[in-house]
C-alpha cells in the first residue's frame, strides 16, 4: 500500500515513511492510493484489538505482523478504564460511541496511545538513527494525549503549542503538569489556527529543517495531518458497527448515520475512510459549533475562513482551518492534485475558495449554538440520566435536528469525544448547578455527586500535581523557542 501527496500524486511513499514525515515536502497530506475492503461477516466476532490488527495490517503493509501486534498491545491496555476500549451506550433511539476512556479523557487517546509505537516501528523499518522532534499544535486535547503518549519515549522529543486563552482550565493544567525530560509545552498568544499555521510553516521552512538535520534531528507531527493518527481511528467505527450487530440492533449491511463533533476534520474523515473500506454508512453528519465554516461549506460549496473566531464552550472545535478537509477534496475530486494546489493557494492568499461541481451528498453539515448545547446537556440528563460533554452535545443536537428535518430514522451513532469532567464548569452550569466561588475541582465533586458517577483517576490526580511548564510566546517566536529547547545554535546567514 502506497501513500501519495494530495498536492502531487507523483510523490509516493511507504506507510512508515508517511508516518515519519507527518506532512509531505510539498505541503500536501498523505493519503492511501486505494481503500482495501473489509468483510463485515469475517470481523463480527473480533475484539477491539483483533479488529485493529485486521485494519492496520491492510494499511500499514511495510510493518511486520509482530510489529503491528506489539503496537496494538502496548496501546490498548489498562490505560483505558474499560475493557471494551470504546463502549457504545444506548440513549433513547441513539447510540453514543464513548471514545474518552483513555488516559487523558478525550478521543485523541484512541490514536495517540498507538502513534508513538507506530512511529518507533517506522523509524526501525527505515533504519533512521536521528532523533525525532514532534511539533504539535493543539486546541486542547491533542496536546495532552500526545504528551502522555510520547513522554519518556527514547529518541523522541515532543513540543506542544496551545492557544493560551483558548483551552479549558483542566486542559491547561493537564498539559502544564506533564512530566518527562523530553516534553515541552508552550502557550501562544493567538488561537489554534495560528498555532497550526506556525507549525506547518516550520515544517515547510527548509532553512529550519536543514539546521535541525545538521544537529541530528528530524521533524514529525502528532496532529491529524499525520496519517498515523487517522488510521487507528477507522477501527472504532467498524467496532461499533459489529457491536450493534452483536446486540441484534442492526441487520448486516444495514446503514447507519454517524454524527461527529468536528474541528480539524480528522475524526469524521476516519469515518469516511471506514465507509470507503465497506462500512455501511448513510449520512456522515458534520457537526460544528458557532465556528461553522464547515456547515457553510457543505451547504454552499464555499469555504471561507474570513470571519471572527468565537471562543465557545467546546474549545477543541474552535477552528477555522480544518486541515483534513484537503484530503476529502482530493478523494472527491477524483484525485485532482492541481485543483487542490489551486484551492489551498486561494485559501492562504484570499482566505476562501469555492468548489464548483462537487457532490457532497454523503455529508450533512449543521451547527449548534451555545444555548442549544447547554439545553441538550440538561434535557438529556433529566430524561435519560446520561451526562455528556459540550463537544458531544454539539453532535447530538445536530443529529436530532437532521433526523427531524429530514424525517430520517436511520440508526445514529453520536461520537462522544470527551469526558464531561474535562469541561466541568460548563456542564455544571448547563445542569443548573451554581458554580460561583467554586474552583474547578469543587465543581467536579458536585457534578460527580449529582450524576452518581465516579471521578476518573486522571482528573483526581491532577489536583496535586506541580505546574512544570510556564512557557509563553508570540507566534513569530515559535521557531526560536523550538531552537532554544533543542539547544540548536543561532543562524549565521
Ligand atoms: C479534537 C476534538 C474534536 C475535533 O476532532 P477533529 O478530528 O479535529 O475534527 C472534537 N471533540 C473533542 C473533545 C476533541 O478533542
PDB file of N, CA and C in Angstrom, residues 71-138:
ATOM      1  N   UNK A  71       2.496  -2.977  18.701  1.00  0.00           N
ATOM      2  CA  UNK A  71       1.976  -1.601  18.822  1.00  0.00           C
ATOM      3  C   UNK A  71       0.583  -1.625  19.451  1.00  0.00           C
ATOM      4  N   UNK A  72      -0.264  -2.511  18.957  1.00  0.00           N
ATOM      5  CA  UNK A  72      -1.646  -2.585  19.448  1.00  0.00           C
ATOM      6  C   UNK A  72      -1.672  -2.998  20.922  1.00  0.00           C
ATOM      7  N   UNK A  73      -0.845  -3.985  21.269  1.00  0.00           N
ATOM      8  CA  UNK A  73      -0.821  -4.447  22.671  1.00  0.00           C
ATOM      9  C   UNK A  73      -0.370  -3.351  23.625  1.00  0.00           C
ATOM     10  N   UNK A  74       0.622  -2.563  23.181  1.00  0.00           N
ATOM     11  CA  UNK A  74       1.115  -1.509  24.055  1.00  0.00           C
ATOM     12  C   UNK A  74       0.118  -0.363  24.186  1.00  0.00           C
ATOM     13  N   UNK A  75      -0.693  -0.182  23.151  1.00  0.00           N
ATOM     14  CA  UNK A  75      -1.604   0.977  23.147  1.00  0.00           C
ATOM     15  C   UNK A  75      -2.885   0.714  23.928  1.00  0.00           C
ATOM     16  N   UNK A  76      -3.555  -0.377  23.622  1.00  0.00           N
ATOM     17  CA  UNK A  76      -4.903  -0.579  24.157  1.00  0.00           C
ATOM     18  C   UNK A  76      -4.877  -1.531  25.348  1.00  0.00           C
ATOM     19  N   UNK A  77      -4.279  -1.059  26.448  1.00  0.00           N
ATOM     20  CA  UNK A  77      -4.161  -1.874  27.655  1.00  0.00           C
ATOM     21  C   UNK A  77      -4.884  -1.215  28.832  1.00  0.00           C
ATOM     22  N   UNK A  78      -4.359  -1.380  30.036  1.00  0.00           N
ATOM     23  CA  UNK A  78      -5.068  -0.846  31.232  1.00  0.00           C
ATOM     24  C   UNK A  78      -5.106   0.674  31.267  1.00  0.00           C
ATOM     25  N   UNK A  79      -4.414   1.332  30.341  1.00  0.00           N
ATOM     26  CA  UNK A  79      -4.552   2.788  30.262  1.00  0.00           C
ATOM     27  C   UNK A  79      -6.012   3.173  30.068  1.00  0.00           C
ATOM     28  N   UNK A  80      -6.761   2.277  29.458  1.00  0.00           N
ATOM     29  CA  UNK A  80      -8.178   2.549  29.226  1.00  0.00           C
ATOM     30  C   UNK A  80      -8.973   1.998  30.411  1.00  0.00           C
ATOM     31  N   UNK A  81      -9.956   2.779  30.865  1.00  0.00           N
ATOM     32  CA  UNK A  81     -10.635   2.358  32.093  1.00  0.00           C
ATOM     33  C   UNK A  81     -11.797   1.408  31.817  1.00  0.00           C
ATOM     34  N   UNK A  82     -11.900   0.920  30.596  1.00  0.00           N
ATOM     35  CA  UNK A  82     -12.926  -0.074  30.299  1.00  0.00           C
ATOM     36  C   UNK A  82     -12.371  -1.102  29.318  1.00  0.00           C
ATOM     37  N   UNK A  83     -12.758  -2.338  29.546  1.00  0.00           N
ATOM     38  CA  UNK A  83     -12.186  -3.404  28.740  1.00  0.00           C
ATOM     39  C   UNK A  83     -12.575  -3.288  27.269  1.00  0.00           C
ATOM     40  N   UNK A  84     -13.768  -2.774  27.035  1.00  0.00           N
ATOM     41  CA  UNK A  84     -14.247  -2.641  25.662  1.00  0.00           C
ATOM     42  C   UNK A  84     -13.530  -1.553  24.870  1.00  0.00           C
ATOM     43  N   UNK A  85     -12.679  -0.750  25.529  1.00  0.00           N
ATOM     44  CA  UNK A  85     -11.927   0.353  24.912  1.00  0.00           C
ATOM     45  C   UNK A  85     -12.826   1.499  24.430  1.00  0.00           C
ATOM     46  N   UNK A  86     -13.806   1.171  23.602  1.00  0.00           N
ATOM     47  CA  UNK A  86     -14.695   2.217  23.072  1.00  0.00           C
ATOM     48  C   UNK A  86     -16.154   1.778  23.220  1.00  0.00           C
ATOM     49  N   UNK A  87     -16.726   1.921  24.429  1.00  0.00           N
ATOM     50  CA  UNK A  87     -18.075   1.396  24.666  1.00  0.00           C
ATOM     51  C   UNK A  87     -19.167   2.181  23.938  1.00  0.00           C
ATOM     52  N   UNK A  88     -20.256   1.483  23.693  1.00  0.00           N
ATOM     53  CA  UNK A  88     -21.401   2.058  22.999  1.00  0.00           C
ATOM     54  C   UNK A  88     -22.565   2.106  23.978  1.00  0.00           C
ATOM     55  N   UNK A  89     -23.155   3.277  24.178  1.00  0.00           N
ATOM     56  CA  UNK A  89     -24.226   3.409  25.167  1.00  0.00           C
ATOM     57  C   UNK A  89     -25.508   3.841  24.462  1.00  0.00           C
ATOM     58  N   UNK A  90     -26.573   3.084  24.674  1.00  0.00           N
ATOM     59  CA  UNK A  90     -27.836   3.475  24.048  1.00  0.00           C
ATOM     60  C   UNK A  90     -28.541   4.525  24.899  1.00  0.00           C
ATOM     61  N   UNK A  91     -28.959   5.600  24.248  1.00  0.00           N
ATOM     62  CA  UNK A  91     -29.703   6.673  24.918  1.00  0.00           C
ATOM     63  C   UNK A  91     -30.913   6.969  24.039  1.00  0.00           C
ATOM     64  N   UNK A  92     -32.104   6.594  24.505  1.00  0.00           N
ATOM     65  CA  UNK A  92     -33.284   6.718  23.638  1.00  0.00           C
ATOM     66  C   UNK A  92     -33.060   5.856  22.410  1.00  0.00           C
ATOM     67  N   UNK A  93     -33.257   6.453  21.230  1.00  0.00           N
ATOM     68  CA  UNK A  93     -33.068   5.686  19.991  1.00  0.00           C
ATOM     69  C   UNK A  93     -31.658   5.793  19.442  1.00  0.00           C
ATOM     70  N   UNK A  94     -30.797   6.527  20.123  1.00  0.00           N
ATOM     71  CA  UNK A  94     -29.467   6.786  19.576  1.00  0.00           C
ATOM     72  C   UNK A  94     -28.384   6.043  20.356  1.00  0.00           C
ATOM     73  N   UNK A  95     -27.210   5.975  19.753  1.00  0.00           N
ATOM     74  CA  UNK A  95     -26.096   5.269  20.380  1.00  0.00           C
ATOM     75  C   UNK A  95     -24.912   6.210  20.519  1.00  0.00           C
ATOM     76  N   UNK A  96     -24.397   6.322  21.721  1.00  0.00           N
ATOM     77  CA  UNK A  96     -23.222   7.159  21.951  1.00  0.00           C
ATOM     78  C   UNK A  96     -21.975   6.284  21.945  1.00  0.00           C
ATOM     79  N   UNK A  97     -21.077   6.620  21.043  1.00  0.00           N
ATOM     80  CA  UNK A  97     -19.813   5.903  20.967  1.00  0.00           C
ATOM     81  C   UNK A  97     -18.812   6.666  21.834  1.00  0.00           C
ATOM     82  N   UNK A  98     -18.566   6.157  23.044  1.00  0.00           N
ATOM     83  CA  UNK A  98     -17.726   6.879  24.003  1.00  0.00           C
ATOM     84  C   UNK A  98     -16.248   6.619  23.751  1.00  0.00           C
ATOM     85  N   UNK A  99     -15.578   7.647  23.280  1.00  0.00           N
ATOM     86  CA  UNK A  99     -14.165   7.495  22.912  1.00  0.00           C
ATOM     87  C   UNK A  99     -13.245   8.148  23.931  1.00  0.00           C
ATOM     88  N   UNK A 100     -13.762   8.352  25.138  1.00  0.00           N
ATOM     89  CA  UNK A 100     -12.956   9.120  26.103  1.00  0.00           C
ATOM     90  C   UNK A 100     -12.521   8.300  27.318  1.00  0.00           C
ATOM     91  N   UNK A 101     -12.359   7.019  27.141  1.00  0.00           N
ATOM     92  CA  UNK A 101     -11.982   6.187  28.290  1.00  0.00           C
ATOM     93  C   UNK A 101     -10.476   5.964  28.419  1.00  0.00           C
ATOM     94  N   UNK A 102      -9.715   6.718  27.654  1.00  0.00           N
ATOM     95  CA  UNK A 102      -8.252   6.624  27.742  1.00  0.00           C
ATOM     96  C   UNK A 102      -7.684   7.555  28.800  1.00  0.00           C
ATOM     97  N   UNK A 103      -6.345   7.613  28.897  1.00  0.00           N
ATOM     98  CA  UNK A 103      -5.672   8.321  29.993  1.00  0.00           C
ATOM     99  C   UNK A 103      -5.902   9.836  30.055  1.00  0.00           C
ATOM    100  N   UNK A 104      -6.261  10.493  28.951  1.00  0.00           N
ATOM    101  CA  UNK A 104      -6.431  11.951  29.022  1.00  0.00           C
ATOM    102  C   UNK A 104      -7.884  12.382  28.834  1.00  0.00           C
ATOM    103  N   UNK A 105      -8.783  11.401  28.814  1.00  0.00           N
ATOM    104  CA  UNK A 105     -10.225  11.663  28.819  1.00  0.00           C
ATOM    105  C   UNK A 105     -10.782  12.320  27.558  1.00  0.00           C
ATOM    106  N   UNK A 106     -10.069  12.197  26.446  1.00  0.00           N
ATOM    107  CA  UNK A 106     -10.620  12.682  25.180  1.00  0.00           C
ATOM    108  C   UNK A 106     -10.320  11.669  24.079  1.00  0.00           C
ATOM    109  N   UNK A 107     -11.023  11.783  22.970  1.00  0.00           N
ATOM    110  CA  UNK A 107     -10.905  10.750  21.926  1.00  0.00           C
ATOM    111  C   UNK A 107      -9.516  10.724  21.295  1.00  0.00           C
ATOM    112  N   UNK A 108      -8.723  11.772  21.496  1.00  0.00           N
ATOM    113  CA  UNK A 108      -7.380  11.798  20.927  1.00  0.00           C
ATOM    114  C   UNK A 108      -6.548  10.605  21.420  1.00  0.00           C
ATOM    115  N   UNK A 109      -6.884  10.075  22.604  1.00  0.00           N
ATOM    116  CA  UNK A 109      -6.153   8.912  23.123  1.00  0.00           C
ATOM    117  C   UNK A 109      -6.289   7.684  22.220  1.00  0.00           C
ATOM    118  N   UNK A 110      -7.396   7.600  21.493  1.00  0.00           N
ATOM    119  CA  UNK A 110      -7.607   6.421  20.656  1.00  0.00           C
ATOM    120  C   UNK A 110      -6.466   6.265  19.651  1.00  0.00           C
ATOM    121  N   UNK A 111      -6.001   7.394  19.112  1.00  0.00           N
ATOM    122  CA  UNK A 111      -4.907   7.331  18.145  1.00  0.00           C
ATOM    123  C   UNK A 111      -3.549   7.614  18.791  1.00  0.00           C
ATOM    124  N   UNK A 112      -3.532   8.523  19.767  1.00  0.00           N
ATOM    125  CA  UNK A 112      -2.227   8.936  20.294  1.00  0.00           C
ATOM    126  C   UNK A 112      -1.643   7.951  21.298  1.00  0.00           C
ATOM    127  N   UNK A 113      -2.418   6.961  21.712  1.00  0.00           N
ATOM    128  CA  UNK A 113      -1.797   5.933  22.534  1.00  0.00           C
ATOM    129  C   UNK A 113      -1.064   4.925  21.644  1.00  0.00           C
ATOM    130  N   UNK A 114      -1.360   4.896  20.368  1.00  0.00           N
ATOM    131  CA  UNK A 114      -0.646   3.957  19.483  1.00  0.00           C
ATOM    132  C   UNK A 114       0.376   4.658  18.588  1.00  0.00           C
ATOM    133  N   UNK A 115       0.164   5.939  18.275  1.00  0.00           N
ATOM    134  CA  UNK A 115       1.072   6.626  17.337  1.00  0.00           C
ATOM    135  C   UNK A 115       2.556   6.570  17.732  1.00  0.00           C
ATOM    136  N   UNK A 116       2.907   6.773  19.010  1.00  0.00           N
ATOM    137  CA  UNK A 116       4.329   6.713  19.358  1.00  0.00           C
ATOM    138  C   UNK A 116       4.953   5.355  19.000  1.00  0.00           C
ATOM    139  N   UNK A 117       4.199   4.297  19.177  1.00  0.00           N
ATOM    140  CA  UNK A 117       4.708   2.961  18.867  1.00  0.00           C
ATOM    141  C   UNK A 117       4.808   2.754  17.355  1.00  0.00           C
ATOM    142  N   UNK A 118       3.819   3.263  16.639  1.00  0.00           N
ATOM    143  CA  UNK A 118       3.881   3.170  15.173  1.00  0.00           C
ATOM    144  C   UNK A 118       5.086   3.948  14.656  1.00  0.00           C
ATOM    145  N   UNK A 119       5.336   5.100  15.271  1.00  0.00           N
ATOM    146  CA  UNK A 119       6.465   5.924  14.830  1.00  0.00           C
ATOM    147  C   UNK A 119       7.797   5.232  15.131  1.00  0.00           C
ATOM    148  N   UNK A 120       7.903   4.664  16.318  1.00  0.00           N
ATOM    149  CA  UNK A 120       9.124   3.935  16.680  1.00  0.00           C
ATOM    150  C   UNK A 120       9.393   2.795  15.685  1.00  0.00           C
ATOM    151  N   UNK A 121       8.344   2.037  15.394  1.00  0.00           N
ATOM    152  CA  UNK A 121       8.482   0.932  14.438  1.00  0.00           C
ATOM    153  C   UNK A 121       8.873   1.468  13.062  1.00  0.00           C
ATOM    154  N   UNK A 122       8.282   2.602  12.678  1.00  0.00           N
ATOM    155  CA  UNK A 122       8.587   3.196  11.367  1.00  0.00           C
ATOM    156  C   UNK A 122      10.054   3.586  11.282  1.00  0.00           C
ATOM    157  N   UNK A 123      10.578   4.129  12.381  1.00  0.00           N
ATOM    158  CA  UNK A 123      11.994   4.520  12.396  1.00  0.00           C
ATOM    159  C   UNK A 123      12.878   3.290  12.229  1.00  0.00           C
ATOM    160  N   UNK A 124      12.503   2.197  12.876  1.00  0.00           N
ATOM    161  CA  UNK A 124      13.246   0.946  12.726  1.00  0.00           C
ATOM    162  C   UNK A 124      13.212   0.437  11.297  1.00  0.00           C
ATOM    163  N   UNK A 125      12.001   0.436  10.727  1.00  0.00           N
ATOM    164  CA  UNK A 125      11.841  -0.080   9.367  1.00  0.00           C
ATOM    165  C   UNK A 125      12.753   0.685   8.402  1.00  0.00           C
ATOM    166  N   UNK A 126      12.886   1.985   8.622  1.00  0.00           N
ATOM    167  CA  UNK A 126      13.675   2.813   7.703  1.00  0.00           C
ATOM    168  C   UNK A 126      15.108   3.030   8.174  1.00  0.00           C
ATOM    169  N   UNK A 127      15.448   2.350   9.261  1.00  0.00           N
ATOM    170  CA  UNK A 127      16.810   2.416   9.768  1.00  0.00           C
ATOM    171  C   UNK A 127      17.263   3.850  10.035  1.00  0.00           C
ATOM    172  N   UNK A 128      16.364   4.626  10.605  1.00  0.00           N
ATOM    173  CA  UNK A 128      16.661   6.042  10.876  1.00  0.00           C
ATOM    174  C   UNK A 128      17.234   6.191  12.277  1.00  0.00           C
ATOM    175  N   UNK A 129      18.371   6.880  12.362  1.00  0.00           N
ATOM    176  CA  UNK A 129      19.056   6.981  13.643  1.00  0.00           C
ATOM    177  C   UNK A 129      18.918   8.358  14.289  1.00  0.00           C
ATOM    178  N   UNK A 130      18.471   9.338  13.486  1.00  0.00           N
ATOM    179  CA  UNK A 130      18.341  10.685  14.044  1.00  0.00           C
ATOM    180  C   UNK A 130      17.292  10.713  15.149  1.00  0.00           C
ATOM    181  N   UNK A 131      17.378  11.733  15.987  1.00  0.00           N
ATOM    182  CA  UNK A 131      16.350  11.932  16.994  1.00  0.00           C
ATOM    183  C   UNK A 131      15.140  12.628  16.349  1.00  0.00           C
ATOM    184  N   UNK A 132      13.939  12.242  16.766  1.00  0.00           N
ATOM    185  CA  UNK A 132      12.732  12.816  16.166  1.00  0.00           C
ATOM    186  C   UNK A 132      12.174  13.906  17.074  1.00  0.00           C
ATOM    187  N   UNK A 133      11.793  15.032  16.454  1.00  0.00           N
ATOM    188  CA  UNK A 133      11.145  16.112  17.189  1.00  0.00           C
ATOM    189  C   UNK A 133       9.703  16.210  16.704  1.00  0.00           C
ATOM    190  N   UNK A 134       8.771  15.981  17.604  1.00  0.00           N
ATOM    191  CA  UNK A 134       7.357  16.082  17.259  1.00  0.00           C
ATOM    192  C   UNK A 134       6.899  17.502  17.543  1.00  0.00           C
ATOM    193  N   UNK A 135       6.458  18.199  16.512  1.00  0.00           N
ATOM    194  CA  UNK A 135       5.891  19.545  16.718  1.00  0.00           C
ATOM    195  C   UNK A 135       4.384  19.433  16.616  1.00  0.00           C
ATOM    196  N   UNK A 136       3.688  19.910  17.623  1.00  0.00           N
ATOM    197  CA  UNK A 136       2.242  19.729  17.650  1.00  0.00           C
ATOM    198  C   UNK A 136       1.517  21.005  18.050  1.00  0.00           C
ATOM    199  N   UNK A 137       0.498  21.323  17.268  1.00  0.00           N
ATOM    200  CA  UNK A 137      -0.411  22.408  17.646  1.00  0.00           C
ATOM    201  C   UNK A 137      -1.642  21.757  18.246  1.00  0.00           C
ATOM    202  N   UNK A 138      -2.197  22.351  19.287  1.00  0.00           N
ATOM    203  CA  UNK A 138      -3.363  21.705  19.903  1.00  0.00           C
ATOM    204  C   UNK A 138      -4.446  22.714  20.242  1.00  0.00           C
TER     205      UNK A 138
END
